[in-house]
Amino acid sequence: MAIEVIGDRVFQLETANTCYQIQADRHNIVSHLWYGPKTGGQVMDYLQDYPDVGFAGSIADAGNDRTYSLDTRLQEYPCTGTGDYRISAAALDDSRGLDLRYEGYEILEGRPALEGLPHIRADHPGLQTLVLHLADRVTQVTCDLFYVVDEEHDAIIRSARFENQSDTPVRLDRAASLALDVHHGEPVDLITFTGRHNKERQHTRRRLEQGVVSAASTRGTSSHQQNPALILTGPDTTETSGWALGAMLVYSGSFQAQAELDQLGQVRLVMGINPEGFSWKLAPQESFQTPEAVLIRSDAGLETLSLRFHQLIRDRLIPPRFRNRPRPVLINTWEAAYFNFDRKTILDIASQAADMDIDLLVLDDGWFGSRNSDNAGLGDWEVNEEKLEGSLQSLIEKVNAAGLDFGIWIEPEMVNEDSDLYRAHPDWVLKAPGRGPVRGRNQLVLDMTNPQVVDHLFQVFSGLLADNHITYVKWDMNRSLADRHSDHLPEDRQPEVHHRYMLGVYGLLNRLTDAFPDVLFEGCSGGGGRFDAGMMYYTPQIWCSDDTDPHERTFIQYGTSFFYPPDTMGSHVSASPNHQTGRRTTLETRAAAAMPGTFGYELDPGTLDNLEREEIRSLNRLYRELQPLIFHGRYYRLTRPEQGLALWEIADEDRILVQGLVYDTEPNALRRRIRLRGLDPEAVYEDRDQGRYTGQSLMTGGLLLPATSGSDAPVMVVLHRVKDAPADQPD
């Protein structure tokens, strides 16, 4: 069994490679005992040996035992007001604090439903759930801690559910999805993924020192600036050795992840909804469910940690109907035409795209209302038939006749003040009373806490999809939330706005994806501003960044790869010089950076010559051949970008793709040698240009990379496994 009770109220959760132990101790505090390699059935409570630490208060139940303090002990879900002065997982707006004690447990086959929130799916067997029942008998608030154990994927999925069982309302000021106390007795590093628009998910590693480090967003989205996923790891951990513990929040709104190194050298991790500006009113008998967070541990380095997260996302998070479905090679009209297009422009792009063996044309912003710039028309989703010189469906039929499927860009959550929708419903936006609105990109945010707004958007977009043969939707969101006030909610519910906003977005996504299951939805928020596991529940791919410069993309995709597999990354070949950086690169370079993703084009095909068109045809054939490998293979980071080259490997049982960029070619230098990983040491692999090799030789001696020339030089080597063939012997 994945979950069993051992020892004295000790709960043991085992996955394929790890063991997690919890104990309800003598004072009914839910203590954390162990998260690491399997222990052979040993209860790990013997490690909890604490001195009397000065200024560490003891709970009343401990009497004169000054060695028992919640300020020093490892706990599963620490609360405020208990004498624990470290960061907490839960708090009430109540002078009495919150003291949750163990009252019982359940072990469930499968997992309970999580209504209204994205979650790790249970659509094939293999999950068990431990539910720990906790209660504070003074405030009469209860809390159920959920531990969903996915043995196959080495994952433990955490969440909490609060209920007010008193006769008066209470206010929940903090409700984390997980808390985890880690005692390693050695220094600990923290890896986070930071950045900004056009520079998302930059890998950042630092040594924890006594105090608190936070990765957080208050923007109403998971944000370009921080990603809701982080790693705790040993100081000597590499890609292939050492321990690493990853935590990923399945949520797309304002979040907070804090890591604290305490006075005894222990580390506490707390992750969940950002408590800044958050407070949730619980009326009598009302409940509140937190989002989920996924924990995975590796004792074989960062690479193994990433592989486990990749497989979990592929198997249990993205919509099941897209797990094995090939994705189209697309061309997006944005960088080709921006707002300046008519029917002829679109049909010319379609004709040229079809000639280059592209599958899908995506009509980006500007097809609706008075939308000829980003200053007006957003929210008026009626087709601009004057601009398109006819109906949208008639345009789609022309595009289909050219041999392409048709996709469209939408931004449901936003509105311009210069729009019919805003003029009719000025109360449908988030704005502070008595103040002018905070604008972003000259647009306001629709109030997704209001069911009328969500219903209106569902009617608009379900009509659009029902009336037109659209196979792909790019769902964009181009600003952060600032105003935290909804005219729909009473004053005592205003601190709930940001979370209720996300519940409204999830509700709309759920209704549309259920109503149109064959439409491929791609997430986007100015590129990667909402690149998170919450959105992946509805959108199997997300536009990775608005920066399509291949050099910059290697850094962005490197950081992204620690949690998210390449098949979730929207990655395209764009124009040269690049529209974001002005850098000039070859088509081969741009394709090398874009290929470990969903692949497509962001350029004007009318600017290409015949040689470039033929090269694109060849690249598309190669990508379709490699897509099953890219979408289902094992992804290995072979280098770090700061080493002067970005190389990765994707391997399955039959093929190996080695790919990337060499940033600068050195003169009079030996060819670079790179060791591959994850191969069958006894197998023989063939590269048409270089010969045959054993898997063992490629992992120990390495592969000689092709000679390169210039800056951002592309590397692409494909090796095939050879059946019953000896490797070439050295001369």
mmCIF file of C-alpha atoms in Angstrom, residues 643-645 662-672 707-713:
data_model
loop_
_atom_site.group_PDB
_atom_site.id
_atom_site.type_symbol
_atom_site.label_atom_id
_atom_site.label_comp_id
_atom_site.label_asym_id
_atom_site.label_seq_id
_atom_site.Cartn_x
_atom_site.Cartn_y
_atom_site.Cartn_z
ATOM 1 C CA GLN A 643 28.908 27.926 -19.823
ATOM 2 C CA GLY A 644 28.781 29.587 -23.241
ATOM 3 C CA LEU A 645 26.524 27.082 -24.936
ATOM 4 C CA VAL A 662 26.988 27.531 -29.303
ATOM 5 C CA TYR A 663 26.990 31.215 -28.420
ATOM 6 C CA ASP A 664 30.460 32.044 -29.779
ATOM 7 C CA THR A 665 32.747 29.957 -31.975
ATOM 8 C CA GLU A 666 36.394 30.041 -30.928
ATOM 9 C CA PRO A 667 39.229 29.989 -33.484
ATOM 10 C CA ASN A 668 41.776 27.139 -33.638
ATOM 11 C CA ALA A 669 39.835 25.092 -31.082
ATOM 12 C CA LEU A 670 39.137 21.406 -30.677
ATOM 13 C CA ARG A 671 35.630 20.288 -31.437
ATOM 14 C CA ARG A 672 33.511 20.361 -28.315
ATOM 15 C CA ALA A 707 32.083 22.194 -36.115
ATOM 16 C CA THR A 708 30.349 25.561 -35.765
ATOM 17 C CA SER A 709 30.814 29.001 -37.264
ATOM 18 C CA GLY A 710 29.878 32.439 -35.966
ATOM 19 C CA SER A 711 27.698 33.420 -33.030
ATOM 20 C CA ASP A 712 24.629 31.519 -31.828
ATOM 21 C CA ALA A 713 25.640 28.639 -34.057
#
